[in-house]
């Protein structure tokens, strides 16, 4: 029996300063996963830096984080990977923490690394924690199941059931919380594992300022409610057949 | 008693002038394939409806009577609003569809490009690790 194959999907946009450090760290840890950097049309040297250390898919035009991650998921699905792990290219997610997600891989279709389960290192802002709590409660009220303490986390482990759904249907805007809602609607299971996170190595959050944060919350909550009332775009079984063809 | 609507000559001339210029413009755009026939029909309503109202005022009066409104022009603007709403709805659907198609195309093209350039990892090969399996993959 062959060992399961895992692909690390690293979406990047103008992360030339951090991507090299992250890829070197991954290589040094010898995790045994393939890596794939998806460069979302960066205007700096992200792709060149990454290419020296990992295979790179350079999007011909900027699609945003949703389209970027979905490209990696499509790749993982098409190449027959058993699992894929999404890790941000800004270095917020220490690669050594990935083992915690992998250890729980049989407990659910999607394992989310949560920074709020057991905070001992990097502490997120109060606003962000409040926002995450509100999204968590909305998801719980609408879909039930387990409380997802960090629905906006960008570090997540997916099996082929999750890949099959997301390769076909993945939100373009604010993908992390909305993809959870769509996954739950599609009958997937989600589990949460405490992970340590650190401050990003470079760059700034796109959600700075009260106005942007409120706008983000309103839109995300609206999309989550929409996911609850919408029909799943394609049923899971159909998804498998369609993508397998 | 509401007085029936009777357009004056200046209003008939100005609406006819606008209608003919606007329709000519649309026909030219259609001939150049900038817009398709359906778009032409919908957009031309913006000229055709006022033309009907001023050339055949009986229709305007009948419409106002049936709808129970005092001014026949309310009927015309309502109809124009409906036309614009249909145009807007159609364009929004079209843009969403094109956006999705564009995303898929960008993704597929990028994956294909990476595959042709040999940048993407091949199956079973960890390009970062210096394992013995790597040699098999090369």
XYZ file of N, CA and C in Angstrom, chain A residues 4-241:
714
model
N -0.171 7.901 1.568
C -1.008 8.973 0.985
C -0.160 10.168 0.555
N -0.552 10.739 -0.560
C 0.206 11.880 -1.095
C -0.502 13.177 -0.714
N 0.308 14.115 -0.252
C -0.255 15.400 0.208
C 0.415 16.550 -0.533
N -0.394 17.486 -0.938
C 0.128 18.683 -1.615
C -0.083 19.904 -0.722
N 0.986 20.652 -0.539
C 0.881 21.925 0.193
C 0.591 23.022 -0.828
N -0.552 23.625 -0.708
C -0.925 24.711 -1.629
C -0.602 26.042 -0.950
N 0.246 26.822 -1.588
C 0.653 28.095 -0.980
C 0.252 29.255 -1.900
N -0.897 29.890 -1.617
C -1.287 31.036 -2.443
C -0.459 32.272 -2.074
N -0.049 33.011 -3.082
C 0.833 34.173 -2.845
C 0.412 35.369 -3.680
N 0.555 36.510 -3.109
C 0.409 37.749 -3.896
C 1.372 38.785 -3.310
N 2.361 39.111 -4.063
C 3.415 40.050 -3.632
C 4.018 39.657 -2.277
N 4.513 38.432 -2.200
C 5.103 37.919 -0.959
C 6.589 37.600 -1.167
N 7.257 38.361 -1.995
C 8.663 38.069 -2.310
C 9.534 38.012 -1.054
N 9.171 38.816 -0.050
C 9.985 38.867 1.175
C 9.801 37.635 2.051
N 8.616 37.054 2.031
C 8.334 35.956 2.963
C 8.344 34.572 2.339
N 8.077 34.479 1.052
C 7.885 33.152 0.444
C 9.165 32.300 0.495
N 10.298 32.941 0.288
C 11.568 32.210 0.322
C 11.822 31.617 1.702
N 11.561 32.418 2.733
C 11.765 31.974 4.123
C 10.853 30.788 4.420
N 9.605 30.905 4.003
C 8.620 29.852 4.267
C 9.003 28.552 3.559
N 9.360 28.652 2.285
C 9.698 27.438 1.518
C 10.962 26.778 2.060
N 11.916 27.588 2.477
C 13.146 27.042 3.058
C 12.814 26.288 4.352
N 11.931 26.886 5.140
C 11.509 26.264 6.404
C 10.819 24.920 6.138
N 9.976 24.893 5.125
C 9.258 23.649 4.777
C 10.256 22.577 4.348
N 11.197 22.978 3.496
C 12.194 22.020 3.001
C 13.047 21.484 4.148
N 13.397 22.358 5.063
C 14.254 21.970 6.186
C 13.541 20.965 7.102
N 12.236 21.128 7.231
C 11.475 20.235 8.119
C 11.277 18.839 7.520
N 11.514 18.732 6.225
C 11.399 17.441 5.552
C 10.058 16.765 5.836
N 8.993 17.463 5.542
C 7.654 16.971 5.882
C 7.163 15.852 4.958
N 7.770 15.763 3.801
C 7.377 14.713 2.861
C 6.176 15.087 2.005
N 5.843 16.361 1.943
C 4.732 16.797 1.099
C 5.284 17.498 -0.136
N 4.521 17.411 -1.221
C 4.848 18.233 -2.391
C 4.366 19.645 -2.104
N 5.034 20.603 -2.683
C 4.571 21.988 -2.517
C 4.195 22.562 -3.879
N 3.256 23.439 -3.868
C 2.873 24.143 -5.093
C 2.534 25.584 -4.722
N 3.333 26.504 -5.222
C 3.078 27.930 -4.979
C 2.196 28.446 -6.110
N 1.099 29.090 -5.737
C 0.232 29.696 -6.752
C 0.431 31.206 -6.641
N 1.079 31.763 -7.640
C 1.329 33.206 -7.641
C 0.175 33.912 -8.348
N -0.521 34.747 -7.612
C -1.734 35.387 -8.119
C -1.409 36.668 -8.901
N -0.505 36.530 -9.855
C -0.155 37.685 -10.694
C 0.571 38.771 -9.941
N 1.535 38.391 -9.106
C 2.276 39.377 -8.311
C 3.039 40.354 -9.194
N 3.198 41.579 -8.684
C 3.956 42.569 -9.443
C 5.414 42.609 -8.957
N 5.722 41.881 -7.886
C 7.115 41.832 -7.425
C 7.765 40.511 -7.898
N 8.833 40.095 -7.234
C 9.563 38.914 -7.696
C 9.143 37.628 -6.981
N 7.913 37.576 -6.510
C 7.439 36.398 -5.764
C 7.670 35.102 -6.545
N 7.252 35.099 -7.801
C 7.347 33.869 -8.598
C 8.807 33.449 -8.783
N 9.686 34.409 -9.023
C 11.105 34.091 -9.228
C 11.721 33.520 -7.961
N 11.409 34.134 -6.825
C 11.945 33.663 -5.543
C 11.427 32.253 -5.269
N 10.130 32.065 -5.477
C 9.507 30.770 -5.173
C 10.009 29.668 -6.100
N 10.211 30.035 -7.362
C 10.598 29.036 -8.366
C 11.935 28.372 -8.037
N 12.773 29.071 -7.324
C 14.068 28.504 -6.949
C 13.916 27.388 -5.909
N 12.780 27.380 -5.239
C 12.598 26.433 -4.140
C 11.413 25.492 -4.299
N 10.537 25.799 -5.221
C 9.312 24.996 -5.343
C 8.714 25.153 -6.728
N 7.904 24.189 -7.129
C 7.141 24.398 -8.362
C 6.168 25.560 -8.179
N 5.938 26.286 -9.258
C 5.083 27.482 -9.177
C 4.076 27.461 -10.324
N 2.855 27.798 -10.000
C 1.874 28.080 -11.045
C 1.616 29.579 -10.975
N 1.931 30.250 -12.066
C 1.779 31.703 -12.090
C 0.479 32.030 -12.827
N -0.495 32.550 -12.107
C -1.766 32.876 -12.750
C -1.546 33.998 -13.761
N -2.140 33.846 -14.933
C -1.903 34.833 -15.993
C -2.601 36.164 -15.697
N -3.534 36.111 -14.769
C -4.176 37.369 -14.350
C -4.622 37.217 -12.898
N -4.679 38.323 -12.180
C -5.001 38.284 -10.751
C -6.457 37.853 -10.538
N -6.630 36.779 -9.747
C -7.982 36.262 -9.499
C -8.438 36.504 -8.073
N -7.551 36.911 -7.204
C -7.902 37.030 -5.789
C -7.653 35.709 -5.090
N -7.727 35.739 -3.759
C -7.359 34.569 -2.967
C -8.215 33.337 -3.290
N -9.496 33.542 -3.546
C -10.384 32.406 -3.830
C -9.979 31.661 -5.096
N -9.806 32.408 -6.174
C -9.420 31.803 -7.447
C -8.040 31.174 -7.376
N -7.182 31.790 -6.567
C -5.803 31.329 -6.401
C -5.785 29.959 -5.692
N -6.502 29.875 -4.581
C -6.549 28.612 -3.825
C -7.239 27.535 -4.650
N -8.308 27.909 -5.342
C -9.035 26.917 -6.130
C -8.155 26.321 -7.228
N -7.253 27.118 -7.774
C -6.329 26.596 -8.791
C -5.496 25.466 -8.191
N -5.017 25.677 -6.973
C -4.227 24.639 -6.298
C -5.058 23.404 -6.010
N -6.300 23.615 -5.604
C -7.181 22.471 -5.309
C -7.469 21.685 -6.585
N -7.688 22.408 -7.668
C -7.932 21.742 -8.954
C -6.723 20.894 -9.336
N -5.557 21.480 -9.141
C -4.322 20.768 -9.469
C -4.217 19.497 -8.631
N -4.443 19.646 -7.316
C -4.333 18.491 -6.403
C -5.342 17.417 -6.793
N -6.548 17.839 -7.123
C -7.592 16.870 -7.509
C -7.196 16.139 -8.802
N -6.808 16.918 -9.792
C -6.481 16.323 -11.087
C -5.276 15.399 -11.020
N -4.322 15.707 -10.151
C -3.106 14.896 -10.059
C -3.257 13.749 -9.065
N -4.434 13.582 -8.543
C -4.713 12.418 -7.697
C -4.120 12.473 -6.302
N -3.880 13.664 -5.787
C -3.388 13.763 -4.403
C -4.484 13.312 -3.443
N -4.076 12.633 -2.381
C -5.059 12.166 -1.400
C -5.510 13.306 -0.490
N -4.579 14.181 -0.215
C -4.888 15.310 0.670
C -4.215 16.571 0.142
N -4.752 17.707 0.530
C -4.027 18.946 0.276
C -4.152 19.842 1.503
N -3.145 20.648 1.695
C -3.150 21.575 2.827
C -2.916 22.980 2.289
N -3.788 23.879 2.685
C -3.622 25.284 2.278
C -2.837 26.016 3.368
N -1.803 26.714 2.958
C -0.977 27.491 3.891
C -0.740 28.868 3.281
N -0.902 29.909 4.048
C -0.692 31.257 3.500
C 0.787 31.494 3.183
N 1.027 32.265 2.137
C 2.394 32.538 1.714
C 3.082 33.634 2.517
N 2.342 34.277 3.435
C 2.940 35.373 4.210
C 3.679 34.893 5.452
N 3.737 33.572 5.649
C 4.507 33.014 6.761
C 3.785 33.024 8.095
N 2.485 33.281 8.092
C 1.712 33.295 9.350
C 1.571 31.905 9.958
N 1.643 30.901 9.106
C 1.406 29.539 9.584
C 2.715 28.767 9.640
N 3.249 28.529 10.840
C 4.515 27.792 10.930
C 4.339 26.369 10.381
N 5.189 25.945 9.459
C 5.009 24.619 8.844
C 5.033 23.464 9.841
N 5.741 23.655 10.955
C 5.800 22.544 11.925
C 4.430 22.265 12.553
N 3.530 23.228 12.470
C 2.181 23.054 13.034
C 1.295 22.165 12.154
N 1.733 21.945 10.906
C 0.878 21.197 9.978
C 0.659 19.762 10.432
N 1.627 19.229 11.161
C 1.507 17.847 11.644
C 0.268 17.671 12.520
N -0.137 18.741 13.211
C -1.321 18.679 14.075
C -2.597 18.473 13.242
N -2.606 19.095 12.074
C -3.760 18.928 11.186
C -3.765 17.531 10.584
N -2.586 17.106 10.147
C -2.464 15.787 9.506
C -2.852 14.682 10.494
N -2.520 14.864 11.757
C -2.839 13.853 12.776
C -4.342 13.644 12.911
N -5.115 14.649 12.554
C -6.583 14.568 12.691
C -7.272 14.293 11.348
N -6.500 13.902 10.339
C -7.050 13.841 8.982
C -8.237 12.888 8.810
N -8.341 11.890 9.680
C -9.448 10.934 9.528
C -10.699 11.338 10.311
N -10.642 12.463 10.991
C -11.787 12.854 11.819
C -12.826 13.668 11.040
N -12.430 14.269 9.931
C -13.379 15.090 9.147
C -12.826 15.315 7.749
N -13.677 15.836 6.879
C -13.229 16.117 5.503
C -12.310 17.337 5.469
N -12.600 18.298 6.327
C -11.774 19.519 6.373
C -11.311 19.718 7.815
N -10.025 19.895 7.997
C -9.489 20.183 9.333
C -8.961 21.621 9.295
N -9.475 22.444 10.166
C -9.064 23.847 10.178
C -8.124 24.102 11.347
N -7.037 24.756 11.056
C -6.100 25.144 12.114
C -6.601 26.414 12.771
N -6.883 26.331 14.060
C -7.464 27.488 14.760
C -6.465 28.147 15.690
N -6.403 29.468 15.586
C -5.500 30.219 16.472
C -6.206 30.583 17.769
N -7.505 30.319 17.851
C -8.277 30.732 19.031
C -8.590 29.589 19.996
N -8.174 28.377 19.641
C -8.472 27.240 20.514
C -7.598 27.275 21.762
N -6.349 27.615 21.570
C -5.402 27.567 22.669
C -4.317 28.613 22.414
N -4.626 29.849 22.783
C -3.713 30.941 22.421
C -2.534 31.006 23.393
N -1.378 30.751 22.887
C -0.191 30.898 23.731
C 0.863 31.770 23.055
N 0.713 31.954 21.760
C 1.732 32.757 21.084
C 1.117 34.007 20.460
N 1.045 34.059 19.140
C 0.538 35.231 18.435
C -0.940 35.465 18.760
N -1.247 36.670 19.220
C -2.611 37.005 19.585
C -3.205 37.913 18.515
N -4.333 37.523 17.992
C -4.976 38.312 16.957
C -5.629 39.564 17.575
N -6.048 40.493 16.735
C -6.659 41.727 17.258
C -8.051 41.430 17.828
N -8.503 42.306 18.725
C -9.819 42.124 19.366
C -10.914 42.113 18.306
N -10.798 43.048 17.364
C -11.787 43.155 16.293
C -11.893 41.846 15.510
N -10.737 41.292 15.191
C -10.703 40.053 14.421
C -11.313 38.893 15.218
N -10.983 38.879 16.533
C -11.522 37.798 17.374
C -13.045 37.915 17.476
N -13.523 39.156 17.607
C -14.973 39.371 17.683
C -15.663 38.937 16.391
N -15.035 39.331 15.277
C -15.570 38.966 13.966
C -15.629 37.460 13.791
N -14.540 36.784 14.174
C -14.484 35.331 14.053
C -15.564 34.678 14.907
N -15.767 35.254 16.105
C -16.777 34.693 17.018
C -18.183 34.828 16.408
N -18.426 35.975 15.804
C -19.742 36.200 15.193
C -19.974 35.237 14.022
N -18.940 35.059 13.212
C -19.061 34.133 12.078
C -19.251 32.710 12.607
N -18.489 32.364 13.631
C -18.587 31.023 14.231
C -20.016 30.753 14.706
N -20.611 31.725 15.405
C -21.961 31.537 15.943
C -22.995 31.458 14.815
N -22.779 32.271 13.775
C -23.700 32.225 12.628
C -23.642 30.862 11.957
N -22.429 30.367 11.752
C -22.272 29.047 11.116
C -22.938 27.966 11.971
N -22.743 28.081 13.278
C -23.300 27.084 14.187
C -24.829 27.159 14.187
N -25.364 28.384 14.190
C -26.821 28.553 14.217
C -27.465 28.047 12.928
N -26.770 28.222 11.821
C -27.375 27.859 10.532
C -27.099 26.414 10.109
N -25.948 25.900 10.516
C -25.577 24.559 10.030
C -25.400 23.533 11.143
N -25.306 23.991 12.371
C -25.107 23.057 13.490
C -23.709 22.467 13.477
N -23.578 21.294 14.021
C -22.271 20.610 14.042
C -21.361 21.181 15.097
N -20.072 21.171 14.776
C -19.072 21.604 15.738
C -18.873 23.122 15.662
N -18.548 23.727 16.771
C -18.228 25.159 16.766
C -16.866 25.355 16.104
N -16.848 26.143 15.062
C -15.589 26.363 14.334
C -14.998 27.670 14.846
N -14.053 27.530 15.745
C -13.572 28.701 16.490
C -12.794 29.705 15.638
N -12.254 29.270 14.517
C -11.483 30.189 13.679
C -11.883 30.033 12.211
N -13.083 30.488 11.874
C -13.570 30.255 10.505
C -12.813 31.032 9.437
N -12.032 32.038 9.843
C -11.302 32.816 8.829
C -9.862 32.314 8.659
N -9.546 31.227 9.342
C -8.182 30.704 9.261
C -7.841 30.251 7.840
N -6.649 30.574 7.421
C -6.207 30.206 6.068
C -5.367 28.947 6.050
N -5.321 28.225 7.171
C -4.581 26.963 7.165
C -5.591 25.840 7.370
N -5.681 24.992 6.368
C -6.699 23.937 6.407
C -6.279 22.709 5.611
N -6.676 21.580 6.119
C -6.344 20.285 5.517
C -7.612 19.745 4.870
N -7.492 19.272 3.651
C -8.681 18.781 2.938
C -8.446 17.401 2.369
N -9.464 16.566 2.421
C -9.356 15.257 1.764
C -9.973 15.349 0.368
N -10.105 14.216 -0.292
C -10.569 14.269 -1.680
C -12.049 14.639 -1.801
N -12.814 14.327 -0.780
C -14.226 14.743 -0.802
C -14.321 16.273 -0.819
N -13.490 16.891 0.007
C -13.488 18.361 0.062
C -12.932 18.943 -1.235
N -11.870 18.304 -1.729
C -11.272 18.785 -2.992
C -12.288 18.710 -4.128
N -13.071 17.612 -4.143
C -14.057 17.422 -5.210
C -15.083 18.546 -5.211
N -15.465 18.956 -4.039
C -16.457 20.037 -3.955
C -15.846 21.382 -4.319
N -14.669 21.642 -3.764
C -14.061 22.969 -3.950
C -13.464 23.158 -5.349
N -13.071 22.060 -5.977
C -12.559 22.198 -7.349
C -13.670 22.685 -8.271
N -14.902 22.362 -7.920
C -16.038 22.791 -8.717
C -16.611 24.128 -8.241
N -16.628 24.306 -6.941
C -17.303 25.485 -6.391
C -16.518 26.044 -5.212
N -15.886 27.176 -5.442
C -15.119 27.807 -4.369
C -15.360 29.309 -4.434
N -15.682 29.924 -3.301
C -15.998 31.367 -3.361
C -14.791 32.215 -3.742
N -15.039 33.243 -4.508
C -13.942 34.137 -4.935
C -13.584 35.145 -3.844
N -14.618 35.702 -3.224
C -14.385 36.713 -2.188
C -14.536 36.091 -0.807
N -13.705 36.515 0.122
C -13.731 36.036 1.514
C -13.890 34.515 1.569
N -13.034 33.783 0.904
C -13.307 32.351 0.704
C -13.307 31.486 1.959
N -12.518 31.856 2.981
C -12.377 30.931 4.117
C -13.709 30.659 4.819
N -14.383 31.687 5.373
C -15.641 31.372 6.066
C -16.751 30.891 5.140
N -16.797 31.461 3.930
C -17.895 31.083 3.025
C -17.716 29.645 2.521
N -16.455 29.260 2.314
C -16.222 27.878 1.855
C -16.649 26.876 2.932
N -16.516 27.256 4.201
C -16.974 26.362 5.276
C -18.491 26.192 5.179
N -19.172 27.318 4.986
C -20.640 27.258 4.872
C -21.048 26.376 3.700
N -20.372 26.542 2.583
C -20.721 25.741 1.396
C -20.379 24.271 1.606
N -19.270 24.030 2.303
C -18.876 22.638 2.584
C -19.916 21.975 3.481
N -20.357 22.691 4.522
C -21.362 22.132 5.432
C -22.675 21.902 4.684
N -23.012 22.812 3.816
C -24.222 22.662 3.007
C -24.097 21.448 2.076
N -22.885 21.216 1.609
C -22.628 20.086 0.709
C -22.468 18.760 1.440
N -22.635 18.768 2.744
C -22.586 17.519 3.502
C -21.201 17.120 3.972
N -20.242 18.013 3.880
C -18.894 17.692 4.356
C -18.812 17.921 5.862
N -17.836 17.283 6.474
C -17.643 17.472 7.912
C -16.406 18.333 8.146
N -16.459 19.117 9.211
C -15.364 20.052 9.508
C -14.920 19.860 10.953
N -13.637 19.820 11.160
C -13.089 19.710 12.508
C -12.076 20.845 12.718
N -11.810 21.147 13.946
C -10.885 22.239 14.267
C -9.769 21.722 15.164
N -8.566 22.170 14.878
C -7.405 21.768 15.669
C -6.659 23.029 16.093
N -6.231 23.070 17.325
C -5.481 24.246 17.799
C -4.095 24.271 17.164
N -3.741 25.382 16.587
C -2.382 25.551 16.037
C -1.824 26.900 16.499
N -0.529 26.971 16.507
C 0.135 28.240 16.818
C 0.267 29.028 15.521
N 0.045 30.296 15.623
C 0.295 31.142 14.452
C 1.242 32.256 14.887
N 1.818 32.898 13.919
C 2.734 33.990 14.237
C 2.372 35.189 13.356
N 3.010 36.285 13.627
C 2.744 37.477 12.820
C 3.285 37.231 11.419
N 2.600 37.824 10.439
C 3.065 37.629 9.060
C 4.480 38.184 8.913
N 5.260 37.502 8.068
C 6.653 37.909 7.886
C 6.752 39.218 7.114
N 5.799 39.434 6.235
C 5.794 40.693 5.468
C 4.371 41.009 5.054
N 4.160 42.242 4.604
C 2.840 42.654 4.124
C 1.901 43.024 5.259
N 0.738 43.525 4.874
C -0.273 43.928 5.866
C -1.616 43.297 5.493
N -2.468 43.193 6.500
C -3.788 42.626 6.264
C -4.599 43.556 5.375
N -5.421 42.962 4.523
C -6.276 43.780 3.651
C -7.483 44.297 4.426
N -7.668 43.833 5.649
C -8.838 44.234 6.439
C -8.449 45.198 7.554
N -7.826 46.266 7.189
C -7.440 47.259 8.186
C -8.453 48.378 8.189
N -8.829 48.817 9.383
C -9.783 49.918 9.490
C -11.185 49.417 9.778
N -11.931 50.251 10.507
C -13.277 49.871 10.946
C -14.226 49.678 9.772
N -14.159 50.588 8.809
C -15.075 50.539 7.669
C -14.922 49.239 6.882
N -13.657 48.860 6.627
C -13.392 47.629 5.875
C -13.843 46.409 6.670
N -13.611 46.464 7.990
C -13.978 45.322 8.833
C -15.491 45.131 8.850
N -16.224 46.246 8.974
C -17.690 46.149 9.005
C -18.210 45.642 7.661
N -17.644 46.194 6.593
C -18.053 45.781 5.251
C -17.793 44.281 5.070
N -16.640 43.829 5.558
C -16.280 42.408 5.468
C -17.311 41.553 6.199
N -17.633 41.966 7.438
C -18.549 41.181 8.261
C -19.926 41.080 7.616
N -20.426 42.225 7.151
C -21.768 42.240 6.553
C -21.819 41.309 5.342
N -20.799 41.419 4.510
C -20.803 40.610 3.285
C -20.630 39.128 3.578
N -19.722 38.830 4.511
C -19.498 37.416 4.841
C -20.760 36.789 5.435
N -21.385 37.506 6.366
C -22.594 36.959 6.998
C -23.710 36.781 5.960
N -23.812 37.733 5.047
C -24.835 37.615 3.997
C -24.560 36.395 3.117
N -23.285 36.188 2.778
C -22.932 35.028 1.944
C -23.195 33.709 2.688
N -22.977 33.709 3.993
C -23.214 32.487 4.779
C -24.712 32.167 4.804
N -25.523 33.197 5.004
C -26.980 32.990 4.990
C -27.410 32.502 3.605
N -26.816 33.098 2.584
C -27.135 32.696 1.204
C -26.776 31.228 0.976
N -25.618 30.830 1.489
C -25.186 29.423 1.333
C -26.183 28.487 2.001
N -26.790 28.941 3.096
C -27.766 28.108 3.821
C -29.029 27.905 2.995
N -29.476 28.974 2.334
C -30.747 28.873 1.604
C -30.574 28.379 0.159
N -29.358 28.513 -0.370
C -29.123 28.082 -1.753
C -29.060 26.560 -1.828
N -29.373 26.046 -3.012
C -29.148 24.630 -3.247
C -27.648 24.437 -3.436
N -27.089 23.300 -3.019
C -25.670 23.084 -3.336
C -25.521 23.086 -4.855
N -24.505 23.755 -5.407
C -24.399 23.905 -6.858
C -24.418 22.576 -7.603
N -23.629 21.640 -7.135
C -23.617 20.308 -7.739
C -23.507 19.338 -6.578
N -24.283 18.264 -6.650
C -24.218 17.313 -5.536
C -22.844 16.663 -5.500
N -22.489 16.194 -4.354
C -21.143 15.659 -4.160
C -20.857 14.487 -5.090
N -21.849 13.577 -5.211
C -21.619 12.406 -6.059
C -21.439 12.841 -7.507
N -22.260 13.804 -7.923
C -22.147 14.307 -9.298
C -20.801 14.973 -9.485
N -20.389 15.694 -8.441
C -19.099 16.364 -8.475
C -17.972 15.382 -8.758
N -18.008 14.271 -8.047
C -16.973 13.270 -8.224
C -16.940 12.800 -9.677
N -18.144 12.474 -10.190
C -18.209 11.963 -11.568
C -17.743 13.015 -12.554
